[in-house]
Amino acid sequence: MKRLLLFITAALAAFTGARAQTPQAQFMATEAVNSYYHCGFDDEDEFDTWLWDFTNPNKTYQWHVYKYAYVQHNNIPYDDYQANHNPDSKMSLLIQTSSSSYQDELGYSPDITILPNSQMSFWICNGPFVWEPYGHDDRDKYDYTICLLDENNDSTLIVRGSELFYTIPSLDELYHWKHVSYDLSALAGKTVKVQLHYWGKDGDHVFIDDIEFLQTGGDGGHVDLYQGQQVHFTDYSKGDDLQYEWSFPGGVPATSTEKDPVVTYYEEGTFDVTLTVRNAQGQDATTHQNYVNVKVQTPEALYAYPANSYRRVGGGIFVPNNTPVVFGDASKYYPTEWQWQFNGGASIDASTEQHPEVWFPKAGYYTFSLTARNKAGQTTVNSPSRAIKVGGAPAYVWNVEEQEQQHITAVKIGNGEGYFGGSNTRRMYKVAERFDAPLAEATIQKVGVMFLSTTTFKPDTTIVVEIMDRNGETGFPDKVLARAELALKDCKEAGDDRSENAFTEFTFAQPVKVSGDFFVVVGGIPAYEMDHMTKKLINETYIGCTPLRDETGRNTTYAYIDSLAFVNGLAYFTNNMIWQETTSGRISLAVAPYMSLASVSEDPSGLDAAPAAPRAQGVPSRFDLNGRRLQDVPRKGLYIIRREDGSTEKRIVK
């Protein structure tokens, strides 16, 4: 009994000690890469770490290392591996073809034990096996394989040349390096050799370089990434009830108390990562030095049209003359310098600002370009021709972005309740598309509506299109400024066309002028209805919409809808019609006012003749560029101030 008690006491002490051990800090990153085998064939010593089995008596036609990895073959040069893929590469593995003797050349790497979460990576280059434009097929003449042989000599095929280079789409892609990556998960834990095998006669040269075995997410290695990318850290420290304190120099966030934080790196450089863990028994810390390597990537030049400009249905933007607009840099990969070029007729010819302000004195069409650069390089993007339409003849404008235009589609609501901007059972009687105030007074002659379907058994139904102003308090459509009607039978379907040619035009009896925010309102679309006998829709009319945008996208749509009341969990219509902004999705309707913009004078010639008006002592008068007195400071654009001493000055409100 005494021995039993002693045994239990010792066991409990051991158990308690195990539970109460001092914590041990350990972590890894999912993106960490550990290169545990690499062979670049950069010299004879590296070549000699492999076992080579040659059958060809002429050494020229055996596996060997070749400097610069560059030969001339059929007047087509092999791509220079050093210049285009690995600047540190000194040589590559090469086997050249023999037209006089049969080749059967083998090579075996040293033993490699496959770690979990591994991939095999290498680069390879040769000509085509099948070159259809010239009508030849060399697959029976020569071939090569790259395999892995395990301890039992079982073979896993990684690449067969005749399959990798089976089709070459163009002459330009002959003899170019290809990167191959193979998932080794099925071989984890096994010890293998890489086997290279080339056989045949009168074939083609083959280059191989940078054979590498890589483990992701392991203890060792480091993380290579570009600016703006994320790293996912995983804690696997030992100990109970741990508290975490991470340090990420160069990262965002720079510190964290989460167990498995996600960190974004924007700053170029090489950074340590430290994890400190604590509990009641103590604390421990570990640092992975030089663990995160953030590189600079050549930027991709992209521009953003001015936010306060109108998008033209034909592409580009529509702005008035002599009105400042700000072009935006939307380039990827963190450029540090910008060069804008405005191709004639603009207030500036060029700018090195990231978001330059520019205006155009005369009506016409204009183009521009943007070059974005950083230490890694530069790229240039050119705008389309006629990208900027300044004043002049009217144009269709809408809230659809250029990249969305060809994807205009139907947007369904609810579960079989019909369409937004179309036939529905939700008692949505009107839909509205909001437009921001124009930069100069606009005149709207008509509205184009893109119907994707006009199916109905009520062809005489009247579709009504209105221009309405915006209520300053509610933000909803308010006063009707213009109205046009068409019978549904006179409305056309767009089919596959997403251009202005697909519009049904609603023309107003008198053009309407707008200077503030306004709406295009469409009503009269028949309700969603099905023939219960045939189970076919007999009312299915709807307007096109942009694809649904993400949570950062813009929403410009509103609906005039019967409000709901809920009783005992059931919804009932109240016959109380209300306007509400669309909340279930962020979209724009394919409706487009056909508008012209008032010309803005470069010189305020009417300023001296502007009638005086009482004003507070010392407060200057404000006028637009046509000499009209302004009551308030404009929200944006050019204006003139005149002081009591008679002096004048141009001002810009961005």
XYZ file of C-alpha atoms in Angstrom:
654
model
C 0.000 0.000 0.000
C 2.809 2.387 0.905
C 4.535 1.667 -2.426
C 1.273 2.350 -4.276
C 0.884 5.734 -2.548
C 4.461 6.641 -3.382
C 3.854 5.678 -7.028
C 0.677 7.783 -7.217
C 2.402 10.748 -5.575
C 5.306 10.556 -8.009
C 2.948 10.237 -10.971
C 0.939 13.254 -9.864
C 4.122 15.270 -9.382
C 5.317 14.312 -12.828
C 1.912 15.158 -14.332
C 1.787 18.503 -12.537
C 5.320 19.293 -13.624
C 4.410 18.531 -17.242
C 1.402 20.798 -17.039
C 3.369 23.554 -15.358
C 6.352 23.614 -17.727
C 7.805 26.944 -18.831
C 6.393 27.933 -22.242
C 8.436 27.517 -25.394
C 7.849 30.020 -28.203
C 7.638 28.539 -31.701
C 6.014 29.758 -34.909
C 6.073 29.551 -38.677
C 4.592 31.400 -41.648
C 2.432 29.695 -44.234
C 4.326 31.538 -46.975
C 7.791 30.628 -45.657
C 9.836 28.650 -48.163
C 12.713 26.376 -47.191
C 14.965 25.346 -50.058
C 16.425 22.064 -48.822
C 17.953 20.936 -52.099
C 19.187 23.065 -54.978
C 21.375 22.378 -57.975
C 22.016 25.115 -60.511
C 24.759 23.258 -62.447
C 26.909 26.377 -62.173
C 30.287 24.594 -62.282
C 31.897 21.184 -62.766
C 31.986 20.499 -59.018
C 28.202 20.862 -58.782
C 27.818 18.705 -61.894
C 29.991 15.998 -60.303
C 27.616 15.640 -57.312
C 25.380 13.665 -59.706
C 25.994 10.175 -61.081
C 26.121 10.146 -64.899
C 25.640 7.066 -67.109
C 26.802 7.823 -70.643
C 26.364 5.587 -73.695
C 27.354 8.016 -76.453
C 31.086 7.843 -77.171
C 31.199 11.488 -78.239
C 31.175 13.646 -75.088
C 29.612 16.536 -76.995
C 26.347 14.619 -76.989
C 26.306 13.771 -73.294
C 24.929 15.679 -70.334
C 27.341 18.483 -69.433
C 27.347 22.036 -68.102
C 27.411 24.885 -70.565
C 28.288 28.502 -69.891
C 25.650 31.204 -70.460
C 23.041 28.684 -71.608
C 23.033 30.176 -75.079
C 23.448 28.363 -78.410
C 22.333 28.981 -81.962
C 20.035 26.356 -83.436
C 18.331 26.630 -86.804
C 19.079 30.377 -86.642
C 16.872 30.648 -83.538
C 18.715 31.544 -80.309
C 17.875 29.959 -77.011
C 16.630 32.467 -74.493
C 19.399 33.682 -72.196
C 18.571 32.183 -68.805
C 20.924 34.422 -66.891
C 19.444 37.623 -68.298
C 15.786 36.668 -68.029
C 15.369 34.339 -65.057
C 18.344 34.064 -62.708
C 21.028 36.750 -62.900
C 23.251 34.691 -60.573
C 23.277 31.679 -62.885
C 26.720 30.927 -64.320
C 26.019 27.737 -66.271
C 23.165 25.390 -67.148
C 22.878 21.669 -67.742
C 22.848 20.877 -71.471
C 22.560 17.851 -73.679
C 23.049 18.448 -77.393
C 21.571 16.354 -80.132
C 23.506 13.910 -82.299
C 22.544 13.300 -85.904
C 25.020 10.462 -86.347
C 24.588 8.203 -83.315
C 21.804 7.046 -81.000
C 21.827 8.635 -77.550
C 20.724 7.046 -74.261
C 22.089 9.304 -71.512
C 21.127 9.089 -67.824
C 21.812 11.235 -64.767
C 21.023 10.663 -61.054
C 21.011 13.218 -58.262
C 22.147 12.521 -54.697
C 19.543 11.114 -52.289
C 16.904 13.647 -51.219
C 14.412 13.057 -48.395
C 11.060 14.669 -49.231
C 9.745 16.962 -46.480
C 6.009 17.627 -45.957
C 4.394 20.417 -48.020
C 7.074 20.232 -50.691
C 7.324 21.025 -54.374
C 9.948 20.279 -56.978
C 10.816 23.260 -59.155
C 13.043 23.617 -62.221
C 13.431 25.405 -65.551
C 13.716 23.658 -68.907
C 14.231 24.713 -72.508
C 14.148 22.973 -75.881
C 12.484 23.140 -79.277
C 9.201 21.565 -80.381
C 8.458 17.885 -80.829
C 5.488 18.665 -83.045
C 5.662 21.778 -85.192
C 2.455 21.668 -87.180
C 3.090 24.741 -89.386
C 6.094 22.886 -90.857
C 4.385 19.511 -90.845
C 6.877 17.496 -88.806
C 6.564 15.241 -85.764
C 9.743 14.237 -83.893
C 8.164 12.340 -81.012
C 9.352 8.978 -82.378
C 12.892 10.246 -83.015
C 13.836 11.440 -79.540
C 12.408 12.192 -76.109
C 13.427 12.782 -72.523
C 11.935 12.348 -69.044
C 12.536 13.722 -65.590
C 11.496 11.223 -62.900
C 11.881 10.580 -59.171
C 13.114 7.122 -58.116
C 12.418 6.013 -54.525
C 14.257 3.440 -52.374
C 12.379 0.611 -54.126
C 13.263 2.012 -57.539
C 9.610 2.922 -58.115
C 9.394 5.795 -60.575
C 7.248 8.942 -60.471
C 7.130 10.802 -63.783
C 7.539 14.568 -63.392
C 7.955 15.632 -67.027
C 8.018 13.968 -70.433
C 9.428 16.330 -73.022
C 7.110 15.361 -75.858
C 4.132 16.177 -73.625
C 5.507 19.402 -72.165
C 6.348 20.802 -75.616
C 3.633 19.062 -77.583
C 2.221 22.232 -79.147
C 3.962 25.533 -79.707
C 1.517 28.314 -80.634
C 3.958 30.511 -82.531
C 7.518 30.674 -83.800
C 8.282 33.333 -81.201
C 7.786 30.795 -78.397
C 10.234 28.208 -79.718
C 13.333 27.599 -77.609
C 12.170 29.623 -74.628
C 12.578 28.590 -71.008
C 9.553 27.053 -69.240
C 9.104 26.781 -65.483
C 7.847 23.483 -64.046
C 6.530 22.988 -60.503
C 5.401 19.585 -59.203
C 3.562 18.865 -55.931
C 5.446 16.250 -53.873
C 2.816 15.698 -51.160
C 2.308 12.056 -52.182
C 6.043 11.373 -51.703
C 6.479 13.055 -48.301
C 8.870 11.095 -46.083
C 10.414 9.096 -48.937
C 14.041 9.304 -50.034
C 14.363 9.794 -53.788
C 16.801 10.468 -56.576
C 16.102 12.734 -59.547
C 16.586 10.795 -62.784
C 17.243 12.581 -66.085
C 16.906 10.411 -69.197
C 17.487 11.527 -72.787
C 17.279 9.078 -75.680
C 16.999 9.052 -79.466
C 18.734 10.385 -82.553
C 18.684 13.681 -84.433
C 16.489 15.330 -81.843
C 16.823 18.732 -80.222
C 19.032 20.314 -77.581
C 17.679 20.367 -73.999
C 18.657 22.811 -71.250
C 17.840 22.368 -67.536
C 18.586 24.756 -64.688
C 17.864 25.417 -61.008
C 16.464 22.056 -59.890
C 15.121 22.813 -56.418
C 13.112 21.132 -53.655
C 11.062 23.631 -51.655
C 9.056 23.234 -48.465
C 6.360 25.804 -47.673
C 5.217 26.612 -44.156
C 8.010 24.728 -42.409
C 10.230 25.741 -39.503
C 13.112 26.896 -41.633
C 13.467 29.065 -44.657
C 12.146 32.562 -45.128
C 9.319 34.477 -46.764
C 9.855 36.185 -50.119
C 7.085 38.556 -51.148
C 6.369 41.809 -52.899
C 5.210 45.060 -51.362
C 1.583 44.969 -50.276
C 1.357 41.195 -49.877
C 0.341 39.369 -46.707
C 2.045 36.824 -44.478
C -0.009 34.371 -42.378
C 1.774 33.511 -39.122
C 0.928 30.374 -37.150
C 1.815 29.812 -33.508
C 2.694 26.320 -32.329
C 4.303 27.220 -29.003
C 4.248 24.818 -26.084
C 2.514 25.671 -22.830
C -0.983 26.300 -21.465
C -2.972 29.531 -21.194
C -0.475 31.431 -23.289
C -0.469 35.138 -23.963
C 1.153 36.317 -27.197
C 3.267 39.305 -28.075
C 4.400 39.491 -31.695
C 6.803 42.029 -33.180
C 6.789 42.682 -36.934
C 9.288 45.417 -37.892
C 8.286 46.741 -41.320
C 4.839 45.129 -41.108
C 1.281 46.324 -40.609
C 0.383 45.827 -37.842
C 3.836 46.217 -36.280
C 2.728 44.289 -33.180
C -0.041 41.845 -32.326
C -1.434 39.886 -29.392
C -3.371 37.441 -31.573
C -2.455 33.774 -31.693
C -2.210 33.581 -35.502
C -1.896 37.108 -36.917
C -1.945 38.173 -40.573
C 0.539 40.917 -41.451
C 0.883 43.077 -44.569
C 4.296 44.355 -45.635
C 4.462 47.586 -47.642
C 8.075 48.586 -46.946
C 10.952 47.160 -48.946
C 13.655 45.353 -46.955
C 14.507 42.285 -44.906
C 12.866 41.997 -41.486
C 13.033 39.895 -38.326
C 9.956 38.444 -36.631
C 9.806 37.883 -32.860
C 7.240 35.958 -30.809
C 7.124 36.177 -26.999
C 4.765 33.865 -25.112
C 3.842 34.094 -21.410
C 1.861 32.162 -18.822
C 1.909 31.707 -15.044
C 5.075 29.598 -15.267
C 7.157 32.204 -17.117
C 7.889 33.416 -20.605
C 9.963 32.573 -23.659
C 10.827 34.400 -26.871
C 12.143 33.348 -30.267
C 13.275 35.451 -33.205
C 13.526 34.371 -36.833
C 16.181 36.681 -38.189
C 15.901 38.013 -41.748
C 12.688 36.010 -41.996
C 10.649 38.291 -44.275
C 12.201 39.613 -47.473
C 10.044 42.287 -49.140
C 10.949 43.014 -52.749
C 10.026 45.809 -55.134
C 7.975 44.814 -58.154
C 7.842 46.689 -61.445
C 4.661 48.767 -61.270
C 1.734 48.313 -63.620
C 0.663 51.759 -64.786
C -3.085 52.327 -64.431
C -5.099 55.532 -64.341
C -8.441 56.561 -62.897
C -10.684 59.065 -64.631
C -11.676 62.113 -62.569
C -14.326 61.125 -60.030
C -16.498 64.157 -60.833
C -16.557 63.567 -64.595
C -19.297 61.796 -66.530
C -18.579 58.434 -68.176
C -19.466 58.371 -71.863
C -21.286 55.362 -73.280
C -18.821 55.423 -76.172
C -15.879 55.255 -73.745
C -13.868 57.866 -71.898
C -15.194 60.898 -70.065
C -17.222 64.042 -70.781
C -16.259 67.346 -69.099
C -16.857 71.023 -69.788
C -14.069 73.281 -71.001
C -12.045 75.438 -68.603
C -13.061 73.286 -65.652
C -10.399 71.664 -63.442
C -10.528 67.886 -63.056
C -8.109 65.628 -61.197
C -6.786 62.495 -62.881
C -5.961 59.682 -60.496
C -3.091 57.235 -60.344
C -4.446 53.717 -59.831
C -1.191 51.904 -60.607
C -0.359 48.591 -58.985
C 2.790 47.568 -57.143
C 3.705 50.847 -55.465
C 5.311 53.215 -57.933
C 7.330 56.065 -56.473
C 7.411 58.333 -59.536
C 4.824 59.342 -62.110
C 5.012 61.004 -65.500
C 1.750 62.192 -67.046
C 1.674 63.437 -70.617
C -1.329 65.365 -71.928
C -1.195 65.360 -75.680
C -1.908 68.967 -76.601
C -4.660 71.409 -75.758
C -4.568 70.974 -71.982
C -3.667 73.509 -69.327
C -0.438 71.554 -68.788
C 1.597 69.418 -71.166
C 3.037 67.138 -68.487
C 3.068 66.504 -64.747
C 5.073 64.475 -62.262
C 2.338 64.645 -59.600
C 0.598 61.439 -58.646
C -2.852 62.991 -59.104
C -2.507 65.996 -61.419
C -5.121 68.695 -61.916
C -5.788 69.777 -65.480
C -8.378 71.604 -67.563
C -8.979 72.039 -71.273
C -9.726 75.511 -72.681
C -11.326 74.389 -75.951
C -13.939 71.817 -76.916
C -12.582 68.710 -78.609
C -11.175 65.244 -77.980
C -7.956 64.681 -76.033
C -5.649 61.835 -75.018
C -3.021 61.275 -72.352
C -0.523 58.731 -71.039
C 0.859 57.724 -67.648
C 4.260 56.223 -66.866
C 4.651 54.718 -63.396
C 8.082 53.748 -62.130
C 10.008 52.576 -59.095
C 13.464 51.096 -58.591
C 12.391 47.823 -60.233
C 11.364 49.423 -63.519
C 8.559 51.262 -65.246
C 5.517 50.725 -67.459
C 3.394 53.103 -69.521
C -0.317 53.084 -70.247
C -1.854 55.137 -73.044
C -5.450 56.288 -72.948
C -7.738 55.318 -75.827
C -8.131 57.816 -78.628
C -10.889 60.334 -77.899
C -10.605 59.437 -74.206
C -11.522 62.944 -73.043
C -14.438 64.711 -74.672
C -14.501 68.378 -73.748
C -17.767 70.251 -74.366
C -19.065 70.420 -77.903
C -21.768 68.133 -79.270
C -24.045 66.201 -76.878
C -23.122 62.725 -75.660
C -24.756 59.823 -73.841
C -23.418 59.557 -70.286
C -24.028 56.973 -67.562
C -22.619 55.524 -64.336
C -21.306 52.341 -65.952
C -17.525 51.855 -65.866
C -15.817 50.853 -69.112
C -14.832 47.428 -67.796
C -18.473 46.774 -66.837
C -20.098 47.742 -70.138
C -19.858 44.381 -71.894
C -21.127 42.647 -68.742
C -24.403 44.547 -68.362
C -26.939 41.952 -67.293
C -30.225 41.250 -65.506
C -30.265 41.618 -61.742
C -32.817 39.370 -60.059
C -34.357 40.139 -56.684
C -35.529 37.866 -53.912
C -36.434 34.254 -54.576
C -38.319 34.327 -57.845
C -39.676 37.844 -57.241
C -38.522 39.228 -60.582
C -36.001 41.875 -61.527
C -34.564 45.105 -60.269
C -35.380 47.723 -62.887
C -37.984 45.429 -64.348
C -41.037 43.262 -63.813
C -41.310 42.131 -60.190
C -43.772 41.072 -57.512
C -42.246 43.352 -54.898
C -44.452 46.347 -55.852
C -41.407 48.240 -57.025
C -43.191 50.707 -59.278
C -40.318 52.952 -60.284
C -36.543 52.793 -60.289
C -34.176 55.743 -60.308
C -30.567 56.280 -61.307
C -28.796 59.136 -59.513
C -26.332 61.415 -61.304
C -23.986 63.845 -59.588
C -24.250 67.517 -60.404
C -22.574 68.425 -63.698
C -19.411 70.518 -63.631
C -21.205 73.092 -65.784
C -24.896 73.574 -66.486
C -26.134 70.623 -68.548
C -28.952 70.369 -71.063
C -30.637 66.976 -71.443
C -32.521 66.317 -74.677
C -33.448 62.658 -74.199
C -32.609 59.506 -72.240
C -31.440 56.168 -73.619
C -32.719 53.071 -71.797
C -31.164 49.640 -72.449
C -33.938 47.044 -72.199
C -32.659 43.473 -72.127
C -36.185 42.037 -72.303
C -39.562 43.469 -73.337
C -41.652 40.310 -72.971
C -45.239 41.207 -72.091
C -48.842 40.404 -72.873
C -49.627 44.097 -72.406
C -47.746 45.692 -75.331
C -49.643 48.968 -74.989
C -48.305 49.516 -71.484
C -46.837 53.016 -71.192
C -43.232 53.293 -70.037
C -42.483 56.668 -68.458
C -39.028 58.226 -68.162
C -38.575 61.358 -66.054
C -35.782 63.695 -65.038
C -36.239 64.604 -61.360
C -34.188 66.814 -59.092
C -32.843 65.669 -55.731
C -34.477 66.677 -52.465
C -31.858 68.454 -50.377
C -33.132 66.966 -47.118
C -34.052 63.375 -47.984
C -31.712 62.873 -50.930
C -34.550 61.175 -52.840
C -36.127 62.088 -56.201
C -38.370 65.144 -55.833
C -39.604 67.562 -58.488
C -40.255 66.363 -62.068
C -38.195 68.438 -64.514
C -39.006 66.592 -67.755
C -41.125 63.620 -68.847
C -41.302 61.348 -71.910
C -43.455 58.296 -72.696
C -43.349 55.306 -75.057
C -45.540 52.244 -75.440
C -43.688 49.102 -74.417
C -44.266 47.677 -77.904
C -42.107 50.524 -79.258
C -39.185 49.688 -76.945
C -36.442 47.499 -78.393
C -34.384 44.733 -76.848
C -30.614 45.114 -76.734
C -29.769 41.509 -77.627
C -26.003 41.091 -77.379
C -25.389 44.774 -78.115
C -24.200 46.864 -75.164
C -23.563 50.089 -77.064
C -25.701 53.197 -77.463
C -27.173 51.592 -80.592
C -29.145 49.348 -78.228
C -30.893 52.245 -76.468
C -34.575 52.935 -76.640
C -34.725 56.733 -76.821
C -37.161 58.736 -74.707
C -37.102 62.268 -76.103
C -38.451 65.231 -74.140
C -40.760 67.793 -75.714
C -38.445 70.514 -74.415
C -34.785 70.005 -73.401
C -34.280 70.385 -69.658
C -31.418 72.168 -67.916
C -29.846 70.751 -64.749
C -27.135 72.179 -62.530
C -27.429 70.010 -59.412
C -27.743 66.315 -58.611
C -30.564 64.715 -60.590
C -32.252 61.376 -61.254
C -33.393 59.450 -64.303
C -36.606 57.732 -63.163
C -38.229 54.861 -65.090
C -41.764 53.708 -64.303
C -44.673 51.826 -65.835
C -42.953 48.472 -66.291
C -45.639 45.750 -65.931
C -45.564 43.471 -62.910
C -43.830 40.093 -62.980
C -46.474 37.585 -64.015
C -46.693 33.942 -65.046
C -49.371 32.001 -66.931
C -50.308 29.377 -64.375
C -51.603 27.041 -67.068
C -48.473 27.004 -69.232
C -46.031 27.969 -66.442
C -44.497 30.492 -68.823
C -43.721 34.096 -67.995
C -46.016 36.490 -69.780
C -44.617 39.675 -68.221
C -40.824 39.789 -68.109
C -39.529 43.232 -68.954
C -36.293 44.541 -67.463
C -33.514 47.079 -67.880
C -29.864 46.053 -67.876
C -27.712 46.663 -64.802
C -24.029 46.535 -64.069
C -22.777 43.374 -62.370
C -23.047 43.535 -58.587
C -20.118 45.472 -57.146
C -18.266 44.614 -53.965
C -18.694 46.478 -50.697
C -16.310 49.212 -51.850
C -18.190 49.772 -55.102
C -20.553 52.587 -55.922
C -24.346 52.342 -55.734
C -26.439 54.819 -57.735
C -29.885 53.151 -57.723
C -33.132 53.881 -55.849
C -36.594 52.319 -55.892
C -40.123 53.651 -55.384
C -41.640 50.770 -53.475
C -44.573 49.734 -51.299
C -43.420 49.680 -47.695
C -43.896 46.541 -45.614
C -45.388 45.933 -42.179
C -44.605 42.816 -40.159
C -47.288 41.118 -38.080
C -46.522 37.906 -36.212
C -43.441 37.458 -38.355
C -45.344 37.844 -41.636
C -44.808 40.727 -44.094
C -47.743 42.734 -45.456
C -47.859 45.530 -48.019
C -49.129 48.796 -46.561
C -50.005 50.695 -49.781
C -47.641 53.387 -48.514
C -45.248 54.183 -51.347
C -41.761 55.371 -50.372
C -38.434 56.050 -52.052
C -35.479 54.095 -50.728
C -31.885 53.604 -51.762
C -30.989 50.132 -52.967
C -29.273 48.255 -50.135
C -29.279 44.640 -51.306
C -26.618 45.255 -53.958
C -24.348 47.978 -55.296
C -25.174 48.563 -58.957
C -25.979 51.123 -61.662
C -28.752 51.016 -64.248
C -28.020 51.071 -67.983
C -29.797 54.386 -68.520
C -28.044 57.314 -70.146
C -29.036 60.992 -70.427
C -28.105 62.524 -73.763
C -26.642 65.824 -72.641
C -24.584 68.830 -73.634
C -22.497 70.933 -71.263
C -22.501 74.709 -71.215
C -19.349 76.368 -72.505
C -17.295 77.991 -69.742
C -15.622 81.271 -70.757
C -11.901 81.520 -70.258
C -12.152 85.228 -69.503
C -15.000 86.562 -67.352
C -15.948 89.219 -69.903
C -19.235 89.999 -68.204
C -17.699 90.561 -64.801
C -17.504 94.367 -64.907
C -21.114 94.564 -66.062
C -22.349 92.256 -63.306
C -24.871 94.119 -61.174
C -23.759 95.086 -57.725
C -25.534 93.429 -54.832
C -25.549 94.285 -51.155
C -22.958 92.344 -49.216
C -21.342 92.395 -45.839
C -18.466 94.819 -45.330
C -15.174 93.299 -46.436
C -16.743 90.173 -48.000
C -15.731 89.825 -51.686
C -18.245 89.078 -54.434
C -18.003 85.776 -56.284
C -18.794 85.198 -59.958
C -18.630 82.229 -62.330
C -16.561 82.490 -65.500
C -19.547 83.861 -67.419
C -19.875 86.774 -65.002
C -22.884 85.465 -63.067
C -22.899 86.272 -59.360
C -22.636 83.264 -57.012
C -24.395 83.193 -53.675
C -22.035 80.645 -52.111
C -18.552 79.311 -52.649
C -18.906 76.651 -55.383
C -18.262 73.046 -54.447
C -15.777 72.617 -57.288
C -14.469 74.393 -60.374
C -13.099 77.803 -61.328
C -14.632 81.062 -60.129
C -13.748 84.757 -59.836
C -13.644 86.869 -56.702
C -13.921 90.699 -56.823
C -12.856 92.671 -53.796
C -14.122 96.076 -52.662
C -11.049 97.782 -54.140
C -12.062 96.475 -57.587
C -9.287 93.875 -57.882
C -10.180 90.421 -59.205
C -8.635 86.989 -58.820
C -9.304 83.500 -60.179
C -9.824 80.753 -57.610
C -10.008 76.971 -57.964
C -12.122 74.765 -55.733
C -11.074 71.112 -55.989
